[in-house]
CSV table of C-alpha atoms in Angstrom, one decimal:
chain,number,residue,atom,x,y,z
A,1,UNK,CA,74.6,102.1,249.3
A,2,UNK,CA,71.3,102.9,250.8
A,3,UNK,CA,71.1,99.3,252.0
A,4,UNK,CA,74.4,99.7,253.7
A,5,UNK,CA,73.3,102.9,255.5
A,6,UNK,CA,70.2,101.1,256.7
A,7,UNK,CA,72.3,98.2,258.1
A,8,UNK,CA,74.6,100.7,259.9
A,9,UNK,CA,71.6,102.6,261.4
A,10,UNK,CA,70.1,99.2,262.5
A,11,UNK,CA,73.3,98.3,264.2
A,12,UNK,CA,73.4,101.6,266.0
A,13,UNK,CA,69.8,101.0,267.2
A,14,UNK,CA,70.9,97.6,268.6
A,15,UNK,CA,73.7,99.3,270.5
A,16,UNK,CA,71.2,101.8,271.9
A,17,UNK,CA,69.0,98.9,273.0
A,18,UNK,CA,72.0,97.3,274.8
A,19,UNK,CA,72.4,100.6,276.8
A,20,UNK,CA,68.7,100.7,277.6
A,21,UNK,CA,68.7,97.1,278.8
A,22,UNK,CA,71.6,97.8,281.2
A,23,UNK,CA,69.8,101.0,282.4
A,24,UNK,CA,66.6,99.0,283.0
A,25,UNK,CA,68.7,97.2,285.7
A,26,UNK,CA,69.5,100.6,287.3
A,27,UNK,CA,73.1,100.5,286.2
A,28,UNK,CA,75.3,102.8,284.2
A,29,UNK,CA,77.2,101.5,281.2
A,30,UNK,CA,80.4,102.2,279.3
A,31,UNK,CA,80.7,101.5,275.6
A,32,UNK,CA,83.6,101.8,273.2
A,33,UNK,CA,83.8,102.0,269.5
A,34,UNK,CA,86.0,103.6,266.8
A,35,UNK,CA,85.2,106.7,264.7
A,36,UNK,CA,85.8,105.1,261.3
A,37,UNK,CA,84.4,107.1,258.3
A,38,UNK,CA,83.1,105.3,255.2
A,39,UNK,CA,82.5,101.6,254.8
A,40,UNK,CA,83.4,98.9,255.8
A,41,UNK,CA,83.8,100.0,259.4
A,42,UNK,CA,86.0,97.1,260.3
A,43,UNK,CA,88.7,95.0,258.8
A,44,UNK,CA,91.6,92.8,260.1
A,45,UNK,CA,93.8,95.8,260.9
A,46,UNK,CA,91.1,97.9,262.5
A,47,UNK,CA,89.9,94.9,264.5
A,48,UNK,CA,93.4,94.3,265.8
A,49,UNK,CA,93.7,98.0,266.8
A,50,UNK,CA,90.3,97.9,268.5
A,51,UNK,CA,91.1,94.7,270.5
A,52,UNK,CA,94.5,96.1,271.5
A,53,UNK,CA,93.0,99.4,272.6
A,54,UNK,CA,90.2,97.6,274.4
A,55,UNK,CA,92.7,95.7,276.5
A,56,UNK,CA,94.5,99.0,277.3
A,57,UNK,CA,91.2,100.6,278.3
A,58,UNK,CA,90.2,97.7,280.6
A,59,UNK,CA,93.6,97.8,282.2
A,60,UNK,CA,93.2,101.6,282.6
A,61,UNK,CA,89.8,101.2,284.2
A,62,UNK,CA,91.1,98.7,286.7
A,63,UNK,CA,94.1,100.9,287.6
A,64,UNK,CA,91.7,103.8,288.3
A,65,UNK,CA,89.4,101.7,290.4
A,66,UNK,CA,86.6,101.8,287.9
A,67,UNK,CA,84.8,98.5,288.3
A,68,UNK,CA,83.0,96.8,285.5
A,69,UNK,CA,80.8,93.7,285.4
A,70,UNK,CA,83.0,91.5,283.2
A,71,UNK,CA,80.5,88.6,283.3
A,72,UNK,CA,78.0,90.8,281.5
A,73,UNK,CA,80.3,92.5,278.9
A,74,UNK,CA,79.5,92.3,275.2
A,75,UNK,CA,82.0,92.6,272.4
A,76,UNK,CA,81.0,92.2,268.8
A,77,UNK,CA,81.5,93.4,265.2
A,78,UNK,CA,78.4,94.7,263.4
A,79,UNK,CA,77.8,96.8,260.3
A,80,UNK,CA,78.7,99.9,262.4
A,81,UNK,CA,82.1,98.4,263.2
A,82,UNK,CA,83.7,97.0,266.4
A,83,UNK,CA,81.7,97.5,269.6
A,84,UNK,CA,82.1,96.9,273.3
A,85,UNK,CA,79.7,97.6,276.1
A,86,UNK,CA,79.8,96.7,279.8
A,87,UNK,CA,77.8,97.6,283.0
A,88,UNK,CA,79.6,99.9,285.5
A,89,UNK,CA,79.6,99.0,289.3
A,90,UNK,CA,82.1,101.6,290.4
A,91,UNK,CA,81.9,103.7,293.5
A,92,UNK,CA,83.1,106.7,291.5
A,93,UNK,CA,80.5,109.1,290.2
A,94,UNK,CA,79.6,108.9,286.5
A,95,UNK,CA,81.1,112.4,286.0
A,96,UNK,CA,84.4,111.3,287.6
A,97,UNK,CA,84.5,108.3,285.3
A,98,UNK,CA,83.7,110.6,282.3
A,99,UNK,CA,86.7,112.7,283.2
A,100,UNK,CA,89.0,109.7,283.4
A,101,UNK,CA,87.8,108.2,280.1
A,102,UNK,CA,88.3,111.5,278.4
A,103,UNK,CA,91.9,111.6,279.8
A,104,UNK,CA,92.4,108.1,278.3
A,105,UNK,CA,91.3,109.4,274.9
A,106,UNK,CA,93.5,112.5,275.1
A,107,UNK,CA,96.6,110.6,276.1
A,108,UNK,CA,96.2,107.9,273.4
A,109,UNK,CA,98.3,108.5,270.3
A,110,UNK,CA,95.2,107.9,268.1
A,111,UNK,CA,92.8,109.2,270.7
A,112,UNK,CA,90.5,111.0,268.3
A,113,UNK,CA,89.6,107.7,266.7
A,114,UNK,CA,88.3,106.4,270.0
A,115,UNK,CA,84.8,106.9,271.2
A,116,UNK,CA,84.2,106.0,274.8
A,117,UNK,CA,80.6,106.7,275.8
A,118,UNK,CA,78.9,106.6,279.2
A,119,UNK,CA,75.3,106.2,279.9
A,120,UNK,CA,73.9,106.8,283.4
A,121,UNK,CA,71.6,104.5,285.3
A,122,UNK,CA,68.5,106.4,283.9
A,123,UNK,CA,69.6,105.6,280.3
A,124,UNK,CA,70.8,109.1,279.5
A,125,UNK,CA,74.1,109.8,277.7
A,126,UNK,CA,76.8,111.6,279.8
A,127,UNK,CA,78.4,114.3,277.8
A,128,UNK,CA,81.3,116.6,278.6
A,129,UNK,CA,80.0,119.2,276.1
A,130,UNK,CA,83.3,119.3,274.3
A,131,UNK,CA,83.5,118.8,270.5
A,132,UNK,CA,86.2,116.5,269.2
A,133,UNK,CA,88.7,118.1,266.8
A,134,UNK,CA,88.7,116.6,263.3
A,135,UNK,CA,91.2,113.8,263.0
A,136,UNK,CA,92.2,114.6,259.5
A,137,UNK,CA,92.8,118.4,259.5
A,138,UNK,CA,93.3,119.0,263.2
A,139,UNK,CA,91.6,122.4,263.0
A,140,UNK,CA,87.8,122.3,263.1
A,141,UNK,CA,85.4,120.3,265.1
A,142,UNK,CA,85.0,116.8,263.6
A,143,UNK,CA,81.2,117.2,263.3
A,144,UNK,CA,81.7,120.4,261.3
A,145,UNK,CA,84.1,118.8,258.8
A,146,UNK,CA,81.7,115.9,258.5
A,147,UNK,CA,78.7,118.0,257.8
A,148,UNK,CA,80.5,120.3,255.4
A,149,UNK,CA,82.3,117.3,253.7
A,150,UNK,CA,85.7,119.0,254.0
A,151,UNK,CA,87.6,115.8,253.4
A,152,UNK,CA,87.0,112.9,251.1
A,153,UNK,CA,86.4,109.5,252.6
A,154,UNK,CA,89.3,108.1,250.5
A,155,UNK,CA,91.8,110.6,252.0
A,156,UNK,CA,90.5,110.1,255.5
A,157,UNK,CA,90.5,106.3,255.2
A,158,UNK,CA,94.1,106.4,253.8
A,159,UNK,CA,95.3,108.5,256.7
A,160,UNK,CA,93.5,106.3,259.3
A,161,UNK,CA,94.8,103.1,257.7
A,162,UNK,CA,98.4,104.4,257.6
A,163,UNK,CA,98.2,105.7,261.2
A,164,UNK,CA,96.7,102.5,262.6
A,165,UNK,CA,99.3,100.5,260.7
A,166,UNK,CA,102.2,102.6,262.2
A,167,UNK,CA,100.7,102.4,265.6
A,168,UNK,CA,100.3,98.6,265.5
A,169,UNK,CA,103.9,98.3,264.2
A,170,UNK,CA,105.1,100.2,267.2
A,171,UNK,CA,103.0,97.8,269.4
A,172,UNK,CA,104.6,94.8,267.6
A,173,UNK,CA,108.1,96.3,268.0
A,174,UNK,CA,107.6,96.9,271.8
A,175,UNK,CA,106.2,93.4,272.3
A,176,UNK,CA,108.9,91.7,270.3
A,177,UNK,CA,111.8,93.7,272.0
A,178,UNK,CA,110.4,92.9,275.4
A,179,UNK,CA,110.3,89.3,274.5
A,180,UNK,CA,113.8,89.2,273.1
A,181,UNK,CA,115.4,91.0,276.0
A,182,UNK,CA,113.6,88.8,278.5
A,183,UNK,CA,114.6,85.7,276.6
A,184,UNK,CA,118.3,86.8,276.5
A,185,UNK,CA,118.3,87.3,280.3
A,186,UNK,CA,116.6,83.9,280.8
A,187,UNK,CA,119.4,82.4,278.7
A,188,UNK,CA,122.1,83.8,280.9
A,189,UNK,CA,120.3,82.9,284.1
A,190,UNK,CA,119.5,79.3,283.0
A,191,UNK,CA,123.0,78.7,281.9
A,192,UNK,CA,124.6,79.8,285.2
A,193,UNK,CA,121.9,78.0,287.2
A,194,UNK,CA,122.6,74.7,285.6
A,195,UNK,CA,124.1,72.5,288.3
A,196,UNK,CA,126.5,70.7,288.5
A,197,UNK,CA,128.6,71.7,285.5
A,198,UNK,CA,132.2,70.7,284.5
A,199,UNK,CA,134.6,73.4,285.6
A,200,UNK,CA,132.0,76.1,285.3
A,201,UNK,CA,130.3,78.3,287.9
A,202,UNK,CA,126.9,77.0,289.0
A,203,UNK,CA,124.5,77.4,291.9
A,204,UNK,CA,126.6,75.3,294.3
A,205,UNK,CA,130.2,75.5,293.0
A,206,UNK,CA,132.7,78.0,291.6
A,207,UNK,CA,134.0,75.2,289.3
A,208,UNK,CA,137.6,75.9,288.3
A,209,UNK,CA,137.3,79.6,289.2
A,210,UNK,CA,138.7,81.4,292.2
A,211,UNK,CA,137.6,85.0,291.3
A,212,UNK,CA,133.9,84.5,290.6
A,213,UNK,CA,130.8,82.7,292.0
A,214,UNK,CA,127.1,82.3,291.3
A,215,UNK,CA,126.4,85.8,292.8
A,216,UNK,CA,129.0,87.4,290.5
A,217,UNK,CA,127.2,86.0,287.5
A,218,UNK,CA,123.7,87.1,288.7
A,219,UNK,CA,125.0,90.6,289.2
A,220,UNK,CA,126.7,90.7,285.8
A,221,UNK,CA,123.6,89.4,284.1
A,222,UNK,CA,121.4,92.1,285.7
A,223,UNK,CA,123.8,94.8,284.5
A,224,UNK,CA,123.9,93.5,280.9
A,225,UNK,CA,120.2,93.0,280.7
A,226,UNK,CA,119.5,96.8,280.5
A,227,UNK,CA,121.1,96.8,277.0
A,228,UNK,CA,119.2,93.9,275.5
A,229,UNK,CA,116.1,95.9,274.5
A,230,UNK,CA,118.2,98.7,272.9
A,231,UNK,CA,120.0,96.1,270.7
A,232,UNK,CA,116.7,94.5,269.7
A,233,UNK,CA,115.2,97.9,268.8
A,234,UNK,CA,118.2,98.7,266.7
A,235,UNK,CA,117.8,95.4,264.9
A,236,UNK,CA,114.0,95.9,264.4
A,237,UNK,CA,114.5,99.3,262.8
A,238,UNK,CA,117.7,98.6,260.8
A,239,UNK,CA,117.0,98.8,257.1
A,240,UNK,CA,120.1,100.4,255.6
A,241,UNK,CA,120.6,97.5,253.2
A,242,UNK,CA,124.2,96.5,254.0
A,243,UNK,CA,124.2,94.6,257.2
A,244,UNK,CA,127.9,95.4,257.9
A,245,UNK,CA,126.9,99.0,258.4
A,246,UNK,CA,125.4,97.9,261.7
A,247,UNK,CA,128.7,96.6,263.1
A,248,UNK,CA,130.1,100.0,264.5
A,249,UNK,CA,126.9,100.5,266.5
A,250,UNK,CA,126.9,96.9,267.8
A,251,UNK,CA,130.5,97.3,268.8
A,252,UNK,CA,129.8,100.5,270.6
A,253,UNK,CA,127.0,98.9,272.6
A,254,UNK,CA,129.1,95.8,273.2
A,255,UNK,CA,132.0,98.0,274.6
A,256,UNK,CA,129.5,99.7,276.9
A,257,UNK,CA,128.3,96.3,278.1
A,258,UNK,CA,131.8,95.1,278.8
A,259,UNK,CA,132.6,98.3,280.8
A,260,UNK,CA,129.6,97.9,282.9
A,261,UNK,CA,130.3,94.2,283.4
A,262,UNK,CA,133.8,94.8,284.6
A,263,UNK,CA,132.7,97.7,286.8
A,264,UNK,CA,130.0,95.5,288.4
A,265,UNK,CA,132.4,92.5,288.9
A,266,UNK,CA,135.4,94.5,289.9
A,267,UNK,CA,137.4,93.5,286.8
A,268,UNK,CA,136.2,89.9,286.5
A,269,UNK,CA,135.3,88.7,283.0
A,270,UNK,CA,132.0,86.8,283.5
A,271,UNK,CA,130.3,87.3,280.1
A,272,UNK,CA,132.6,88.7,277.4
A,273,UNK,CA,131.9,85.8,275.1
A,274,UNK,CA,128.2,86.0,275.8
A,275,UNK,CA,128.1,89.7,275.1
A,276,UNK,CA,129.7,89.1,271.7
A,277,UNK,CA,127.2,86.4,270.8
A,278,UNK,CA,124.0,87.9,272.3
A,279,UNK,CA,124.7,91.3,270.6
A,280,UNK,CA,124.6,89.6,267.2
A,281,UNK,CA,121.7,87.2,268.2
A,282,UNK,CA,119.4,90.0,269.5
A,283,UNK,CA,120.1,92.2,266.5
A,284,UNK,CA,119.6,89.5,263.9
A,285,UNK,CA,116.5,88.0,265.5
A,286,UNK,CA,114.8,91.4,265.7
A,287,UNK,CA,115.8,92.3,262.2
A,288,UNK,CA,114.5,89.1,260.7
A,289,UNK,CA,111.3,89.1,262.7
A,290,UNK,CA,110.6,92.7,261.7
A,291,UNK,CA,110.6,91.4,258.1
A,292,UNK,CA,108.6,88.2,259.1
A,293,UNK,CA,111.5,86.1,258.0
A,294,UNK,CA,112.9,84.3,261.0
A,295,UNK,CA,114.2,80.8,260.7
A,296,UNK,CA,117.4,78.9,261.7
A,297,UNK,CA,118.8,79.1,258.2
A,298,UNK,CA,117.9,82.8,257.8
A,299,UNK,CA,119.6,83.5,261.1
A,300,UNK,CA,122.8,81.7,260.1
A,301,UNK,CA,122.9,83.4,256.7
A,302,UNK,CA,122.4,86.9,258.3
A,303,UNK,CA,125.2,86.1,260.8
A,304,UNK,CA,127.6,85.3,258.0
A,305,UNK,CA,126.7,88.4,256.0
A,306,UNK,CA,127.0,90.6,259.1
A,307,UNK,CA,130.5,89.3,260.0
A,308,UNK,CA,132.1,88.4,256.6
A,309,UNK,CA,135.7,87.4,256.9
A,310,UNK,CA,135.8,87.9,260.7
A,311,UNK,CA,138.6,85.5,261.3
A,312,UNK,CA,141.0,87.0,258.8
A,313,UNK,CA,140.0,90.5,259.8
A,314,UNK,CA,140.6,90.0,263.6
A,315,UNK,CA,142.8,87.0,264.0
A,316,UNK,CA,145.1,87.2,261.0
A,317,UNK,CA,146.0,90.8,261.1
A,318,UNK,CA,148.7,90.8,263.9
A,319,UNK,CA,150.5,87.5,263.3
A,320,UNK,CA,153.8,89.3,263.3
A,321,UNK,CA,153.1,91.6,266.2
A,322,UNK,CA,154.9,91.0,269.5
A,323,UNK,CA,151.7,91.6,271.5
A,324,UNK,CA,148.9,89.2,270.5
A,325,UNK,CA,145.5,88.5,272.0
A,326,UNK,CA,144.7,85.0,273.2
A,327,UNK,CA,142.6,84.4,270.1
A,328,UNK,CA,145.5,85.5,267.8
A,329,UNK,CA,147.9,83.2,269.7
A,330,UNK,CA,145.5,80.2,269.3
A,331,UNK,CA,145.0,80.9,265.7
A,332,UNK,CA,148.7,81.2,265.0
A,333,UNK,CA,149.5,78.0,266.9
A,334,UNK,CA,146.6,75.7,266.1
A,335,UNK,CA,145.2,77.0,262.8
A,336,UNK,CA,141.6,76.0,262.1
A,337,UNK,CA,141.3,74.4,265.5
A,338,UNK,CA,142.2,77.7,267.1
A,339,UNK,CA,139.5,79.8,265.4
A,340,UNK,CA,137.5,80.0,268.6
A,341,UNK,CA,134.2,81.9,268.8
A,342,UNK,CA,135.1,84.1,265.8
A,343,UNK,CA,135.4,81.0,263.6
A,344,UNK,CA,132.1,79.7,265.0
A,345,UNK,CA,130.4,83.0,264.2
A,346,UNK,CA,131.9,83.3,260.7
A,347,UNK,CA,130.6,79.9,259.9
A,348,UNK,CA,127.1,80.7,261.1
A,349,UNK,CA,127.2,78.9,264.5
A,350,UNK,CA,127.4,75.3,263.3
A,351,UNK,CA,127.8,74.0,266.9
A,352,UNK,CA,124.6,75.7,267.8
A,353,UNK,CA,122.5,74.6,264.9
A,354,UNK,CA,124.0,71.2,264.2
A,355,UNK,CA,124.8,70.0,267.8
A,356,UNK,CA,122.9,72.0,270.4
A,357,UNK,CA,119.5,72.9,269.0
A,358,UNK,CA,118.6,69.3,267.9
A,359,UNK,CA,119.3,68.2,271.4
A,360,UNK,CA,117.4,71.0,273.0
A,361,UNK,CA,114.5,70.4,270.7
A,362,UNK,CA,114.4,66.7,271.5
A,363,UNK,CA,113.7,67.6,275.1
A,364,UNK,CA,111.7,70.8,275.1
A,365,UNK,CA,109.3,70.1,272.2
A,366,UNK,CA,107.8,67.3,274.3
A,367,UNK,CA,106.9,69.5,277.2
A,368,UNK,CA,104.5,72.5,277.3
A,369,UNK,CA,105.6,73.5,280.8
A,370,UNK,CA,109.4,73.9,281.3
A,371,UNK,CA,110.0,72.8,284.8
A,372,UNK,CA,113.4,73.1,286.5
A,373,UNK,CA,113.9,69.3,286.1
A,374,UNK,CA,113.1,69.4,282.4
A,375,UNK,CA,115.4,72.4,281.8
A,376,UNK,CA,118.2,70.9,283.9
A,377,UNK,CA,118.1,67.7,282.0
A,378,UNK,CA,117.9,69.3,278.5
A,379,UNK,CA,120.6,71.9,279.2
A,380,UNK,CA,123.0,69.2,280.6
A,381,UNK,CA,122.5,67.1,277.5
A,382,UNK,CA,123.0,70.2,275.3
A,383,UNK,CA,126.1,71.3,277.1
A,384,UNK,CA,127.7,67.9,276.6
A,385,UNK,CA,126.9,68.1,272.9
A,386,UNK,CA,128.7,71.5,272.7
A,387,UNK,CA,131.7,70.5,274.8
A,388,UNK,CA,132.1,67.3,272.7
A,389,UNK,CA,132.2,69.3,269.4
A,390,UNK,CA,133.5,72.8,270.3
A,391,UNK,CA,137.2,73.6,270.0
A,392,UNK,CA,136.9,75.9,273.1
A,393,UNK,CA,139.7,78.5,272.9
A,394,UNK,CA,139.5,79.1,276.7
A,395,UNK,CA,141.0,75.6,277.2
A,396,UNK,CA,143.1,75.6,274.0
A,397,UNK,CA,145.0,78.7,275.1
A,398,UNK,CA,145.5,77.7,278.7
A,399,UNK,CA,146.1,73.9,278.4
A,400,UNK,CA,146.8,73.1,274.7
A,401,UNK,CA,145.3,70.7,272.2
A,402,UNK,CA,145.9,67.5,274.1
A,403,UNK,CA,143.9,68.5,277.2
A,404,UNK,CA,141.2,69.9,274.9
A,405,UNK,CA,140.9,66.6,273.0
A,406,UNK,CA,140.8,64.7,276.3
A,407,UNK,CA,137.9,67.0,277.5
A,408,UNK,CA,136.0,66.5,274.2
A,409,UNK,CA,136.4,62.8,274.4
A,410,UNK,CA,135.2,62.6,278.0
A,411,UNK,CA,132.2,64.8,277.0
A,412,UNK,CA,131.4,62.4,274.1
A,413,UNK,CA,131.5,59.4,276.4
A,414,UNK,CA,129.1,61.0,278.8
A,415,UNK,CA,126.9,62.2,275.9
A,416,UNK,CA,126.8,58.6,274.5
A,417,UNK,CA,125.7,57.3,277.9
A,418,UNK,CA,123.0,59.9,278.4
A,419,UNK,CA,119.8,58.2,279.8
A,420,UNK,CA,121.7,55.1,280.7
A,421,UNK,CA,122.7,53.7,284.1
A,422,UNK,CA,126.4,54.7,283.4
A,423,UNK,CA,125.6,58.4,282.8
A,424,UNK,CA,126.1,59.7,286.4
A,425,UNK,CA,129.5,58.1,286.7
A,426,UNK,CA,130.6,59.3,283.2
A,427,UNK,CA,129.4,62.8,283.9
A,428,UNK,CA,131.2,62.9,287.3
A,429,UNK,CA,134.4,61.8,285.5
A,430,UNK,CA,134.1,64.8,283.3
A,431,UNK,CA,133.5,67.1,286.2
A,432,UNK,CA,136.5,65.6,288.1
A,433,UNK,CA,138.7,65.9,285.0
A,434,UNK,CA,137.9,69.7,284.8
A,435,UNK,CA,138.6,70.1,288.5
A,436,UNK,CA,141.9,68.2,288.2
A,437,UNK,CA,143.1,70.1,285.2
A,438,UNK,CA,141.7,73.4,286.5
A,439,UNK,CA,139.9,74.1,283.2
A,440,UNK,CA,136.6,75.7,282.4
A,441,UNK,CA,134.8,75.3,279.0
A,442,UNK,CA,133.5,78.9,279.1
A,443,UNK,CA,133.1,79.1,275.4
A,444,UNK,CA,130.7,76.2,275.4
A,445,UNK,CA,128.8,77.8,278.2
A,446,UNK,CA,128.3,80.9,276.1
A,447,UNK,CA,127.2,78.8,273.2
A,448,UNK,CA,124.7,77.0,275.5
A,449,UNK,CA,123.1,80.4,276.5
A,450,UNK,CA,122.8,81.5,272.8
A,451,UNK,CA,121.4,78.1,271.8
A,452,UNK,CA,118.7,78.4,274.4
A,453,UNK,CA,118.0,82.0,273.2
A,454,UNK,CA,117.7,81.1,269.5
A,455,UNK,CA,115.6,78.0,270.2
A,456,UNK,CA,113.1,80.0,272.3
A,457,UNK,CA,112.9,82.7,269.7
A,458,UNK,CA,112.2,80.2,267.0
A,459,UNK,CA,109.4,78.6,269.0
A,460,UNK,CA,107.6,81.9,269.1
A,461,UNK,CA,108.5,83.6,265.8
A,462,UNK,CA,109.3,81.1,263.1
C-alpha cells in the first residue's frame, strides 16, 4: 500500500509541474479531476463520468466566454486518477472565472465529486476560501471527515459508484430518447418528402387526396413530434414485468396525439396509422435498448407480447353490431385479407421485417452518407416492396379486393423492374393507376415510415 501512496503522490507532483510549466509562459491554467477516495482512482465507469463531465465543462466555458488553448490541453489517467489541464487565454479576470467554475460545480448533480482548480499566471492557486461539504454525510467539511476518518472507504466508494452509475444511466436515457424522437420525426418527414409516390401526398402532388397537401403533413408531423420523447422515456423506464400493463398509458398518449393532429389539420387524418405504429415502436425500442437487448427478432417478439390477440380483441368484438369501424367491416367481409394494420402488428410486422428492411438495408448499408438521391431511391424501392405485399385496408375498404390485387400486381411489376430501363414506365403506370382509381396506399406509407425508423435504430443500437 505504501508503494501505491508513493505513486499517487508522484502523479500529483507531475500535475503540479504541469501547472508550473504553464505559469512559466505567464499564463493561468484550469485543471479538472475527481475527488475519488481510496484506490484505484479510476475505472471504466469513473472514466466515462469524467469524460462526459469534461465535455460539459468545456461547453460551459465556451458559453461563458472563457477561452482556453485547446491545442495545448492535456488529458490523461495516472495513479491519482483522471486529469485534465489547459492554459487560459480569457479576457475575464481569474477571480471571475473562479466564480463561474464554482457555479458549475454547485449546479452539477454530483458537483462535490468535481474538483476544478485554477492557477494564476504566477503559478499560485486561486482559492475561494470555501470548504467543500462531505459528499458522504452532507454535514461536515470534507477535509474534516477525511482527517477524522468518519466514513469507511468501502462505504464511500459504494455510494460514489452507485451515484455515478445512476447519473450515467440518466445520461444514457437522455441521449437515447433524443435519438429515438429525432429518428421518429425523420421517418415521418422522409416518407412524406419521397416524390413522386403512387396516390400519396408528396412534395409536388396531393396524390389522390383533396383535403391535404405537403404542408398539412409537415404541420402534423411537427405537432406529433413533441410526444415522441415522452413515449421513449416511458419505454426506457417501464419494468413492471407484464408488457400489456403499458397499453393503457400508450393509448392515452396516442389519443392525445390524435387530438392534436386533428386540431392542427382541422379534422384531416394525416397520421392516425403512423401514430399507432410509432407509439409501439418508440416504446419497444427504448425498452429493449434500456436492457441492452435490441434486435429485429426481439422487437417483433415484444410487439407480439404487447398486443396479444389484438385482431380478435378489436376487430371481432362487434361483428353483429350495426355500427362498425372500417377495420371491422374489412375483417368481416374479407377475413384474413382484411386484418389491416392490426393483423400486421399482431404478427410482429412481417411486411416490415421480411419485405421492407431487407430492401432498405441493401441500399443504405453501402453508403455512409445518406444523400437525398440515395434516400429517394431506397425509399421508392422499399415502398414498392410494401405495396406489393401489404393488404392495405385503406384501399380494401374503399375499392375492394379486385382493385387491391391490381395495385399489388402493378407494384410487383415495378419492383421486379427496379434498376432496369423499364422501371420509369412501370412506376408511372402504378402512379397513373392510383390517380385513375383515386386510391392512396396510406397503410403502406405508414409501414414505410416505421421501417425506416426501426432500421435506423438497429444501425445504432443492435
